[in-house]
Amino acid sequence: ILSLIIYWLIRDRYRVRNLSGKYVFITGCDTGLGNSLAKWLDKRGFCVIAACATEKGGQELQSCSSLSLKTVNLDLADSNSIARAVLFVTEETAGKGLFGLVSNAEGTAPVAPTDWLRIEDFHSVMDVNLLGLIEITLKLLPLLKKAGGRVVNLINAKGLMASVGGGYSLSKWGMEAFSDTLRIEMQHFGVKVSIVEHGFFKAGVAKSGITKKYLFRLWNRLAPEIRNSYGGKYF
């Protein structure tokens, strides 16, 4: 046990050196974790490429960052958008490869009992959180392998438990499985794959209005027999 503790302390003293010229691509940089991480890495000298879902998000991020930080629009539910972002990253890295890929983007998911939902409600979040993440990771693997880089997938506590219906927890469980298998496969190429399982944040309280809106929409579209089986008190 003492040997493991010593090893752990020595390992955690390691720091990445020569940050100049190391490219990191981050998704979901309009707000929240992705936005904060892009600014943090930019200040420390990394060449940051930040993917934003909106032009406004990209402009606001660039306005408070260095000139070396680049932004690109990205819709993870759209394969054409993913292809354009990958081309942008390939051109920016200019043969140096990709030092890091941080996947942080999240799709908005209806939170409701499972039989209130339709298959498109599952697609709305799975296409972004899971399938979009897989697609862009696959397309960037050649650049990651070239630089001996790393993949970091940010997954909140929903990746460890399922408490409500819908595709959100499903997507998080899928992200865990994809990351675990990719980690084993990429060891041969010197590419590291990490999962960062984070908790909940105060900023999420602002989304309670969106959740309520979804609930009313789903409740109002239910077939009468399903609505009656739950009743107004349950709602």
Coordinates of N, CA and C in Angstrom, one line a residue:
I1 N 0.8 -1.2 0.0 CA 0.0 0.0 0.0 C 0.9 1.3 0.0
L2 N 1.9 1.2 0.8 CA 2.9 2.4 0.9 C 3.5 2.6 -0.5
S3 N 3.9 1.5 -1.1 CA 4.5 1.6 -2.5 C 3.6 2.3 -3.5
L4 N 2.3 1.9 -3.4 CA 1.3 2.4 -4.3 C 1.1 3.9 -4.1
I5 N 1.1 4.3 -2.8 CA 0.9 5.7 -2.4 C 2.1 6.5 -3.0
I6 N 3.3 6.0 -2.8 CA 4.5 6.7 -3.3 C 4.4 6.8 -4.8
Y7 N 4.1 5.7 -5.5 CA 3.9 5.8 -6.9 C 2.9 6.8 -7.4
W8 N 1.8 6.8 -6.7 CA 0.7 7.8 -7.0 C 1.2 9.2 -6.9
L9 N 1.9 9.5 -5.8 CA 2.4 10.9 -5.5 C 3.4 11.3 -6.6
I10 N 4.3 10.4 -7.0 CA 5.3 10.7 -8.0 C 4.6 10.9 -9.3
R11 N 3.6 10.0 -9.7 CA 2.9 10.1 -10.9 C 2.2 11.5 -11.1
D12 N 1.6 11.9 -10.0 CA 0.8 13.1 -10.0 C 1.6 14.4 -10.0
R13 N 2.9 14.2 -9.9 CA 3.8 15.4 -10.0 C 4.1 15.7 -11.4
Y14 N 3.9 14.8 -12.3 CA 4.2 15.0 -13.7 C 3.3 16.1 -14.3
R15 N 3.9 17.0 -15.1 CA 3.2 18.1 -15.8 C 3.6 18.1 -17.3
V16 N 2.6 18.4 -18.1 CA 2.9 18.6 -19.5 C 3.8 19.7 -19.8
R17 N 4.9 19.5 -20.5 CA 5.9 20.6 -20.8 C 5.8 21.0 -22.3
N18 N 6.4 22.1 -22.6 CA 6.4 22.6 -24.0 C 5.0 22.7 -24.6
L19 N 4.2 23.5 -24.0 CA 2.8 23.5 -24.4 C 2.6 24.2 -25.8
S20 N 3.5 25.0 -26.2 CA 3.4 25.7 -27.5 C 3.3 24.7 -28.6
G21 N 2.3 24.8 -29.5 CA 2.2 23.9 -30.6 C 1.4 22.7 -30.4
K22 N 0.9 22.5 -29.1 CA 0.1 21.4 -28.8 C -1.4 21.8 -29.0
Y23 N -2.1 21.1 -29.9 CA -3.5 21.4 -30.2 C -4.5 20.6 -29.4
V24 N -5.5 21.3 -28.9 CA -6.6 20.6 -28.1 C -7.9 21.1 -28.7
F25 N -8.7 20.1 -29.1 CA -10.0 20.4 -29.6 C -11.1 20.1 -28.6
I26 N -12.0 21.1 -28.3 CA -13.0 20.9 -27.3 C -14.4 21.2 -27.8
T27 N -15.3 20.3 -27.5 CA -16.7 20.5 -28.0 C -17.5 21.1 -26.9
G28 N -18.6 21.8 -27.3 CA -19.5 22.3 -26.3 C -18.9 23.5 -25.5
C29 N -18.4 24.5 -26.3 CA -17.7 25.6 -25.7 C -18.5 26.9 -25.6
D30 N -19.8 26.9 -25.9 CA -20.6 28.1 -25.8 C -20.7 28.6 -24.4
T31 N -20.9 27.6 -23.4 CA -21.0 28.0 -22.0 C -20.4 26.9 -21.2
G32 N -20.5 27.0 -19.9 CA -20.2 26.0 -18.9 C -18.8 25.5 -18.9
L33 N -18.6 24.1 -18.7 CA -17.3 23.5 -18.6 C -16.5 23.7 -19.8
G34 N -17.0 23.5 -21.0 CA -16.2 23.6 -22.2 C -15.7 25.0 -22.4
N35 N -16.5 26.0 -22.1 CA -16.1 27.4 -22.2 C -15.0 27.7 -21.3
S36 N -15.1 27.3 -20.0 CA -14.1 27.5 -19.0 C -12.8 26.8 -19.3
L37 N -12.9 25.6 -19.8 CA -11.7 24.8 -20.1 C -11.0 25.4 -21.3
A38 N -11.7 25.9 -22.3 CA -11.1 26.5 -23.4 C -10.2 27.8 -23.0
K39 N -10.8 28.6 -22.1 CA -10.1 29.8 -21.6 C -8.9 29.4 -20.8
W40 N -9.1 28.4 -20.0 CA -8.0 28.0 -19.0 C -6.8 27.4 -19.8
L41 N -7.1 26.6 -20.8 CA -6.0 26.0 -21.6 C -5.3 27.1 -22.5
D42 N -6.1 28.0 -23.0 CA -5.6 29.1 -23.8 C -4.6 29.9 -23.0
K43 N -4.9 30.2 -21.8 CA -4.1 31.1 -21.0 C -2.7 30.3 -20.7
R44 N -2.7 29.0 -20.7 CA -1.5 28.3 -20.4 C -0.7 27.9 -21.6
G45 N -1.1 28.4 -22.8 CA -0.3 28.3 -24.0 C -0.7 27.2 -25.0
F46 N -1.7 26.4 -24.7 CA -2.1 25.5 -25.7 C -2.7 26.1 -26.9
C47 N -2.7 25.5 -28.0 CA -3.4 25.9 -29.2 C -4.8 25.3 -29.2
V48 N -5.8 26.1 -28.7 CA -7.1 25.6 -28.5 C -8.0 25.8 -29.7
I49 N -8.7 24.8 -30.1 CA -9.8 24.9 -31.1 C -11.1 24.5 -30.4
A50 N -11.9 25.5 -30.3 CA -13.2 25.4 -29.5 C -14.4 25.3 -30.5
A51 N -15.1 24.2 -30.3 CA -16.3 24.0 -31.1 C -17.5 24.6 -30.4
C52 N -18.3 25.4 -31.0 CA -19.5 26.1 -30.4 C -20.7 25.7 -31.3
A53 N -21.8 25.6 -30.6 CA -23.1 25.3 -31.3 C -23.7 26.5 -32.0
T54 N -23.3 27.7 -31.6 CA -23.8 29.0 -32.2 C -22.7 29.9 -32.5
E55 N -22.9 30.8 -33.5 CA -21.9 31.8 -33.9 C -21.7 32.8 -32.7
K56 N -22.8 33.1 -32.0 CA -22.7 34.0 -30.9 C -21.8 33.5 -29.8
G57 N -21.9 32.2 -29.5 CA -21.0 31.6 -28.5 C -19.6 31.6 -28.9
G58 N -19.3 31.4 -30.2 CA -17.9 31.5 -30.7 C -17.4 32.9 -30.6
Q59 N -18.2 33.8 -31.0 CA -17.7 35.2 -31.0 C -17.4 35.7 -29.6
E60 N -18.3 35.3 -28.6 CA -18.1 35.8 -27.2 C -16.8 35.1 -26.6
L61 N -16.6 33.9 -27.0 CA -15.4 33.2 -26.5 C -14.1 33.8 -27.1
Q62 N -14.1 34.1 -28.3 CA -13.0 34.7 -29.0 C -12.7 36.1 -28.4
S63 N -13.7 36.8 -28.0 CA -13.5 38.2 -27.6 C -12.8 38.3 -26.2
C64 N -12.8 37.2 -25.5 CA -12.1 37.2 -24.2 C -10.9 36.1 -24.1
S65 N -10.4 35.8 -25.3 CA -9.3 34.8 -25.4 C -8.2 35.4 -26.3
S66 N -7.1 34.7 -26.3 CA -6.0 35.1 -27.2 C -6.2 34.9 -28.6
L67 N -5.4 35.4 -29.5 CA -5.6 35.3 -30.9 C -5.3 33.8 -31.4
S68 N -4.6 33.1 -30.6 CA -4.3 31.7 -31.0 C -5.5 30.8 -30.8
L69 N -6.5 31.1 -30.0 CA -7.7 30.3 -29.9 C -8.6 30.5 -31.1
K70 N -9.0 29.4 -31.7 CA -9.8 29.3 -32.9 C -11.1 28.7 -32.5
T71 N -12.2 29.2 -33.2 CA -13.5 28.6 -32.9 C -14.1 28.0 -34.3
V72 N -14.9 27.0 -34.1 CA -15.6 26.4 -35.3 C -17.0 26.1 -34.9
N73 N -18.0 26.2 -35.8 CA -19.3 25.8 -35.5 C -19.5 24.3 -35.6
L74 N -20.2 23.7 -34.7 CA -20.4 22.3 -34.7 C -21.7 21.9 -34.2
D75 N -22.4 21.1 -35.0 CA -23.7 20.4 -34.6 C -23.5 18.9 -34.6
L76 N -23.3 18.3 -33.5 CA -23.0 16.9 -33.4 C -24.1 16.0 -33.9
A77 N -25.3 16.5 -34.1 CA -26.3 15.7 -34.7 C -26.3 15.7 -36.2
D78 N -25.4 16.5 -36.8 CA -25.3 16.6 -38.3 C -23.9 16.2 -38.8
S79 N -23.9 15.1 -39.6 CA -22.6 14.5 -40.1 C -21.9 15.5 -40.9
N80 N -22.6 16.3 -41.7 CA -21.9 17.3 -42.5 C -21.2 18.4 -41.7
S81 N -21.8 18.8 -40.6 CA -21.2 19.7 -39.7 C -20.0 19.1 -39.0
I82 N -20.1 17.8 -38.7 CA -18.9 17.1 -38.1 C -17.8 17.1 -39.1
A83 N -18.1 16.8 -40.4 CA -17.1 16.7 -41.4 C -16.4 18.0 -41.6
R84 N -17.1 19.1 -41.6 CA -16.5 20.5 -41.7 C -15.6 20.8 -40.6
A85 N -16.0 20.4 -39.3 CA -15.2 20.7 -38.2 C -13.9 19.9 -38.2
V86 N -14.0 18.6 -38.6 CA -12.8 17.8 -38.7 C -11.8 18.3 -39.7
L87 N -12.4 18.8 -40.9 CA -11.5 19.4 -41.9 C -10.8 20.7 -41.3
F88 N -11.6 21.5 -40.6 CA -11.0 22.7 -40.0 C -9.9 22.3 -39.0
V89 N -10.1 21.3 -38.2 CA -9.1 20.9 -37.2 C -7.8 20.3 -38.0
T90 N -8.1 19.6 -39.0 CA -7.0 19.0 -39.8 C -6.1 20.1 -40.4
E91 N -6.7 21.1 -40.9 CA -6.0 22.3 -41.5 C -5.3 23.1 -40.5
E92 N -5.9 23.3 -39.3 CA -5.3 24.1 -38.3 C -4.0 23.4 -37.7
T93 N -4.1 22.1 -37.5 CA -3.0 21.3 -36.9 C -1.9 21.2 -37.8
A94 N -2.1 21.3 -39.1 CA -1.1 21.4 -40.2 C 0.0 20.3 -40.0
G95 N -0.5 19.0 -39.9 CA 0.4 17.9 -39.9 C 1.0 17.5 -38.5
K96 N 0.7 18.3 -37.5 CA 1.3 18.1 -36.2 C 0.5 17.1 -35.4
G97 N -0.8 16.8 -35.8 CA -1.6 15.9 -35.1 C -2.3 16.6 -34.0
L98 N -3.2 15.9 -33.3 CA -4.0 16.5 -32.2 C -3.6 15.9 -30.8
F99 N -3.2 16.9 -30.0 CA -2.7 16.5 -28.6 C -3.9 16.1 -27.7
G100 N -5.1 16.7 -27.9 CA -6.2 16.3 -27.0 C -7.5 16.6 -27.7
L101 N -8.5 15.7 -27.4 CA -9.9 15.8 -27.8 C -10.7 15.8 -26.5
V102 N -11.4 16.8 -26.2 CA -12.3 16.9 -25.0 C -13.7 17.0 -25.5
S103 N -14.5 15.9 -25.2 CA -15.9 15.9 -25.6 C -16.8 16.3 -24.4
N104 N -17.5 17.4 -24.6 CA -18.3 18.0 -23.5 C -19.7 18.4 -23.9
A105 N -20.0 18.4 -25.2 CA -21.3 18.9 -25.7 C -22.4 17.9 -25.2
E106 N -23.6 18.5 -24.9 CA -24.7 17.8 -24.5 C -26.0 18.2 -25.2
G107 N -26.8 17.2 -25.6 CA -28.1 17.5 -26.2 C -29.1 17.7 -25.1
T108 N -30.1 18.5 -25.4 CA -31.2 18.7 -24.4 C -32.2 17.5 -24.5
A109 N -32.5 16.9 -23.4 CA -33.3 15.7 -23.4 C -34.6 15.9 -22.6
P110 N -35.7 15.4 -23.1 CA -36.9 15.4 -22.3 C -36.7 14.5 -21.1
V111 N -37.1 14.9 -19.9 CA -37.1 14.1 -18.7 C -38.5 13.8 -18.3
A112 N -38.9 12.5 -18.5 CA -40.3 12.1 -18.2 C -40.3 10.6 -18.2
P113 N -41.5 10.1 -17.7 CA -41.7 8.6 -17.7 C -41.5 8.1 -19.1
T114 N -40.9 6.9 -19.2 CA -40.6 6.3 -20.5 C -41.8 6.3 -21.5
D115 N -43.0 5.9 -21.0 CA -44.1 5.7 -21.9 C -44.8 7.0 -22.3
W116 N -44.2 8.2 -21.9 CA -44.6 9.5 -22.3 C -43.8 9.9 -23.6
L117 N -42.8 9.1 -23.9 CA -41.8 9.5 -25.0 C -42.1 8.7 -26.3
R118 N -41.5 9.3 -27.3 CA -41.5 8.7 -28.6 C -40.0 8.5 -29.0
I119 N -39.8 7.7 -30.1 CA -38.4 7.4 -30.4 C -37.6 8.6 -30.8
E120 N -38.3 9.7 -31.4 CA -37.6 10.9 -31.7 C -37.1 11.6 -30.5
D121 N -37.7 11.4 -29.4 CA -37.3 12.1 -28.1 C -35.9 11.4 -27.7
F122 N -35.8 10.1 -27.9 CA -34.5 9.5 -27.6 C -33.4 9.9 -28.6
H123 N -33.8 10.0 -29.9 CA -32.8 10.5 -30.9 C -32.3 11.9 -30.6
S124 N -33.2 12.8 -30.1 CA -32.8 14.2 -29.9 C -31.6 14.3 -29.0
V125 N -31.4 13.4 -28.1 CA -30.2 13.4 -27.2 C -29.2 12.4 -27.5
M126 N -29.6 11.2 -28.0 CA -28.6 10.2 -28.3 C -27.7 10.6 -29.5
D127 N -28.4 11.3 -30.5 CA -27.6 11.7 -31.7 C -26.5 12.7 -31.4
V128 N -26.7 13.5 -30.3 CA -25.6 14.4 -29.9 C -24.7 13.8 -28.9
N129 N -25.2 13.3 -27.8 CA -24.4 12.9 -26.6 C -23.6 11.7 -27.0
L130 N -24.2 10.7 -27.7 CA -23.5 9.4 -27.9 C -23.0 9.3 -29.4
L131 N -24.0 9.2 -30.3 CA -23.6 9.0 -31.7 C -22.7 10.1 -32.3
G132 N -23.0 11.3 -32.0 CA -22.2 12.4 -32.4 C -20.8 12.4 -31.9
L133 N -20.7 12.1 -30.6 CA -19.4 11.9 -29.9 C -18.6 10.8 -30.5
I134 N -19.3 9.7 -30.8 CA -18.6 8.6 -31.4 C -18.1 9.0 -32.8
E135 N -18.9 9.6 -33.6 CA -18.6 10.0 -35.0 C -17.4 10.9 -35.0
I136 N -17.4 11.9 -34.2 CA -16.3 12.9 -34.3 C -15.0 12.3 -33.7
T137 N -15.1 11.4 -32.7 CA -13.9 10.7 -32.2 C -13.3 9.9 -33.3
L138 N -14.1 9.1 -34.0 CA -13.6 8.2 -35.0 C -12.9 9.0 -36.1
K139 N -13.4 10.1 -36.5 CA -12.8 10.9 -37.6 C -11.6 11.6 -37.1
L140 N -11.4 11.8 -35.8 CA -10.2 12.5 -35.3 C -9.1 11.6 -34.8
L141 N -9.4 10.3 -34.8 CA -8.5 9.3 -34.3 C -7.1 9.3 -35.1
P142 N -7.1 9.5 -36.4 CA -5.8 9.5 -37.1 C -5.0 10.7 -36.6
L143 N -5.6 11.8 -36.3 CA -4.8 13.0 -35.8 C -4.3 12.7 -34.4
L144 N -5.1 12.1 -33.6 CA -4.7 11.7 -32.2 C -3.6 10.7 -32.2
K145 N -3.7 9.7 -33.1 CA -2.6 8.7 -33.1 C -1.3 9.3 -33.6
K146 N -1.4 10.3 -34.5 CA -0.2 10.9 -35.0 C 0.6 11.6 -33.9
A147 N -0.2 12.3 -33.0 CA 0.5 13.0 -31.9 C 0.6 12.3 -30.7
G148 N 0.2 11.0 -30.6 CA 0.2 10.3 -29.4 C -0.6 11.0 -28.3
G149 N -1.8 11.4 -28.7 CA -2.6 12.3 -27.9 C -3.5 11.6 -26.9
R150 N -4.6 12.3 -26.5 CA -5.5 11.8 -25.5 C -6.9 12.2 -25.8
V151 N -7.8 11.3 -25.4 CA -9.3 11.6 -25.5 C -9.8 11.7 -24.1
V152 N -10.5 12.8 -23.8 CA -11.1 13.1 -22.5 C -12.6 13.3 -22.6
N153 N -13.4 12.3 -22.1 CA -14.8 12.5 -22.2 C -15.4 12.9 -20.9
L154 N -16.0 14.0 -20.8 CA -16.7 14.5 -19.6 C -18.1 14.0 -19.5
I155 N -18.3 13.2 -18.4 CA -19.5 12.5 -18.2 C -20.0 12.8 -16.8
N156 N -21.3 13.3 -16.6 CA -21.7 13.6 -15.3 C -22.2 12.3 -14.6
A157 N -22.7 12.5 -13.4 CA -23.1 11.4 -12.5 C -24.2 10.5 -13.2
K158 N -24.9 11.0 -14.2 CA -25.9 10.2 -14.8 C -25.3 9.0 -15.6
G159 N -23.9 9.0 -15.7 CA -23.3 7.9 -16.3 C -23.1 6.7 -15.4
L160 N -23.5 6.9 -14.1 CA -23.4 5.9 -13.1 C -24.7 5.4 -12.6
M161 N -25.8 6.1 -12.9 CA -27.1 5.7 -12.4 C -28.2 6.2 -13.4
A162 N -29.3 5.5 -13.3 CA -30.5 6.0 -14.1 C -31.7 6.2 -13.2
S163 N -32.2 7.4 -13.1 CA -33.3 7.7 -12.2 C -34.5 8.2 -12.9
V164 N -34.4 8.6 -14.2 CA -35.6 9.1 -14.9 C -35.6 8.4 -16.3
G165 N -36.7 8.4 -17.0 CA -36.8 7.9 -18.3 C -36.2 8.8 -19.4
G166 N -36.1 8.3 -20.6 CA -35.5 9.1 -21.7 C -34.1 8.7 -22.1
G167 N -33.5 9.4 -23.0 CA -32.2 9.0 -23.6 C -31.0 9.5 -22.9
Y168 N -31.2 10.4 -21.9 CA -30.0 11.1 -21.3 C -29.1 10.1 -20.6
S169 N -29.7 9.3 -19.6 CA -28.9 8.3 -18.9 C -28.3 7.2 -19.9
L170 N -29.1 6.8 -20.9 CA -28.7 5.9 -21.9 C -27.4 6.4 -22.6
S171 N -27.5 7.6 -23.0 CA -26.3 8.2 -23.7 C -25.1 8.2 -22.8
K172 N -25.2 8.5 -21.5 CA -24.1 8.5 -20.6 C -23.5 7.2 -20.4
W173 N -24.4 6.2 -20.2 CA -23.9 4.8 -20.1 C -23.2 4.4 -21.4
G174 N -23.7 4.8 -22.5 CA -23.0 4.5 -23.8 C -21.7 5.1 -23.9
M175 N -21.6 6.4 -23.4 CA -20.3 7.1 -23.4 C -19.3 6.3 -22.6
E176 N -19.7 5.8 -21.4 CA -18.8 5.1 -20.6 C -18.3 3.8 -21.3
A177 N -19.2 3.1 -21.9 CA -18.8 1.9 -22.6 C -17.8 2.1 -23.8
F178 N -18.2 3.2 -24.6 CA -17.3 3.5 -25.7 C -16.0 3.9 -25.2
S179 N -15.9 4.7 -24.2 CA -14.6 5.2 -23.7 C -13.7 4.0 -23.1
D180 N -14.4 3.1 -22.4 CA -13.7 1.9 -21.9 C -13.1 1.0 -22.9
T181 N -13.8 0.7 -24.0 CA -13.3 -0.1 -25.1 C -12.3 0.6 -25.9
L182 N -12.5 1.9 -26.1 CA -11.5 2.7 -26.9 C -10.2 2.8 -26.2
R183 N -10.2 2.9 -24.9 CA -9.0 3.0 -24.1 C -8.1 1.7 -24.3
I184 N -8.7 0.6 -24.3 CA -8.0 -0.7 -24.4 C -7.4 -0.7 -25.8
E185 N -8.2 -0.4 -26.8 CA -7.7 -0.5 -28.2 C -6.6 0.5 -28.6
M186 N -6.7 1.7 -28.0 CA -5.7 2.8 -28.4 C -4.4 2.7 -27.6
Q187 N -4.3 1.8 -26.6 CA -3.0 1.6 -25.9 C -1.9 1.3 -26.9
H188 N -2.2 0.5 -27.9 CA -1.2 0.1 -28.9 C -0.6 1.3 -29.6
F189 N -1.4 2.4 -29.7 CA -0.9 3.6 -30.4 C -0.4 4.7 -29.5
G190 N -0.4 4.4 -28.2 CA 0.1 5.5 -27.3 C -0.9 6.6 -27.1
V191 N -2.2 6.3 -27.4 CA -3.3 7.3 -27.2 C -4.0 6.9 -25.9
K192 N -4.1 7.9 -25.0 CA -4.8 7.7 -23.8 C -6.3 8.1 -23.8
V193 N -7.1 7.4 -23.2 CA -8.5 7.7 -23.1 C -9.0 7.8 -21.7
S194 N -9.5 8.9 -21.3 CA -9.9 9.2 -19.9 C -11.4 9.6 -19.8
I195 N -12.0 9.2 -18.7 CA -13.4 9.6 -18.4 C -13.2 10.5 -17.2
V196 N -13.8 11.7 -17.2 CA -13.9 12.6 -16.1 C -15.4 12.6 -15.6
E197 N -15.7 12.0 -14.5 CA -17.1 11.9 -14.0 C -17.3 13.0 -13.0
H198 N -18.0 14.0 -13.5 CA -18.1 15.2 -12.6 C -19.5 15.2 -12.0
G199 N -19.7 16.1 -11.0 CA -21.0 16.2 -10.3 C -21.9 17.2 -11.0
F200 N -22.9 17.7 -10.2 CA -23.8 18.7 -10.8 C -23.4 20.1 -10.4
F201 N -23.8 21.1 -11.2 CA -23.4 22.4 -11.0 C -24.6 23.4 -10.9
K202 N -24.4 24.4 -10.1 CA -25.4 25.4 -9.9 C -26.1 26.0 -11.1
A203 N -25.2 26.1 -12.2 CA -25.7 26.6 -13.5 C -26.9 25.8 -14.0
G204 N -27.0 24.5 -13.6 CA -28.0 23.6 -14.1 C -29.4 24.0 -13.6
V205 N -29.5 24.8 -12.5 CA -30.8 25.2 -12.0 C -31.5 26.0 -13.0
A206 N -30.8 26.8 -13.8 CA -31.4 27.6 -14.9 C -32.2 26.8 -15.9
K207 N -31.9 25.5 -16.0 CA -32.5 24.7 -17.0 C -33.8 24.1 -16.5
S208 N -34.2 24.4 -15.2 CA -35.4 23.8 -14.7 C -36.6 24.3 -15.5
G209 N -36.6 25.5 -16.0 CA -37.7 26.0 -16.8 C -37.9 25.2 -18.1
I210 N -36.7 24.8 -18.7 CA -36.8 24.0 -19.9 C -37.4 22.6 -19.6
T211 N -37.0 22.0 -18.5 CA -37.5 20.8 -18.1 C -39.1 20.8 -17.9
K212 N -39.5 21.9 -17.3 CA -40.9 22.1 -17.0 C -41.7 22.3 -18.4
K213 N -41.1 23.0 -19.3 CA -41.7 23.2 -20.6 C -41.9 21.9 -21.3
Y214 N -40.8 21.0 -21.3 CA -40.8 19.7 -21.9 C -42.0 18.9 -21.3
L215 N -42.1 18.9 -20.0 CA -43.1 18.1 -19.3 C -44.5 18.5 -19.8
F216 N -44.8 19.8 -19.8 CA -46.1 20.2 -20.3 C -46.4 19.8 -21.7
R217 N -45.3 19.9 -22.6 CA -45.5 19.5 -24.0 C -45.8 18.0 -24.1
L218 N -45.0 17.2 -23.3 CA -45.2 15.8 -23.4 C -46.6 15.4 -22.8
W219 N -47.0 16.0 -21.7 CA -48.3 15.7 -21.1 C -49.4 16.0 -22.0
N220 N -49.3 17.1 -22.7 CA -50.4 17.5 -23.6 C -50.6 16.7 -24.8
R221 N -49.5 16.0 -25.2 CA -49.6 15.2 -26.5 C -49.9 13.8 -26.2
L222 N -50.0 13.4 -24.9 CA -50.3 12.0 -24.5 C -51.6 11.5 -25.0
A223 N -51.7 10.3 -25.4 CA -53.1 9.7 -25.7 C -53.9 9.7 -24.4
P224 N -55.2 10.0 -24.5 CA -56.1 10.1 -23.3 C -55.9 8.9 -22.3
E225 N -55.8 7.7 -22.9 CA -55.8 6.5 -22.0 C -54.5 6.5 -21.1
I226 N -53.4 7.0 -21.7 CA -52.1 7.0 -21.0 C -52.2 8.1 -19.9
R227 N -52.7 9.3 -20.3 CA -52.8 10.4 -19.4 C -53.7 10.1 -18.2
N228 N -54.8 9.4 -18.5 CA -55.8 9.0 -17.4 C -55.1 7.9 -16.5
S229 N -54.3 7.1 -17.1 CA -53.6 6.1 -16.2 C -52.7 6.7 -15.2
Y230 N -52.1 7.8 -15.5 CA -51.3 8.5 -14.5 C -52.1 9.5 -13.6
G231 N -53.0 10.2 -14.3 CA -53.8 11.2 -13.5 C -53.1 12.5 -13.2
G232 N -54.0 13.5 -13.0 CA -53.4 14.9 -12.8 C -52.6 15.0 -11.6
K233 N -52.9 14.2 -10.5 CA -52.1 14.3 -9.3 C -50.7 13.9 -9.5
Y234 N -50.5 12.8 -10.3 CA -49.1 12.4 -10.6 C -48.4 13.4 -11.3
F235 N -49.0 14.1 -12.3 CA -48.4 15.1 -13.1 C -48.0 16.3 -12.2

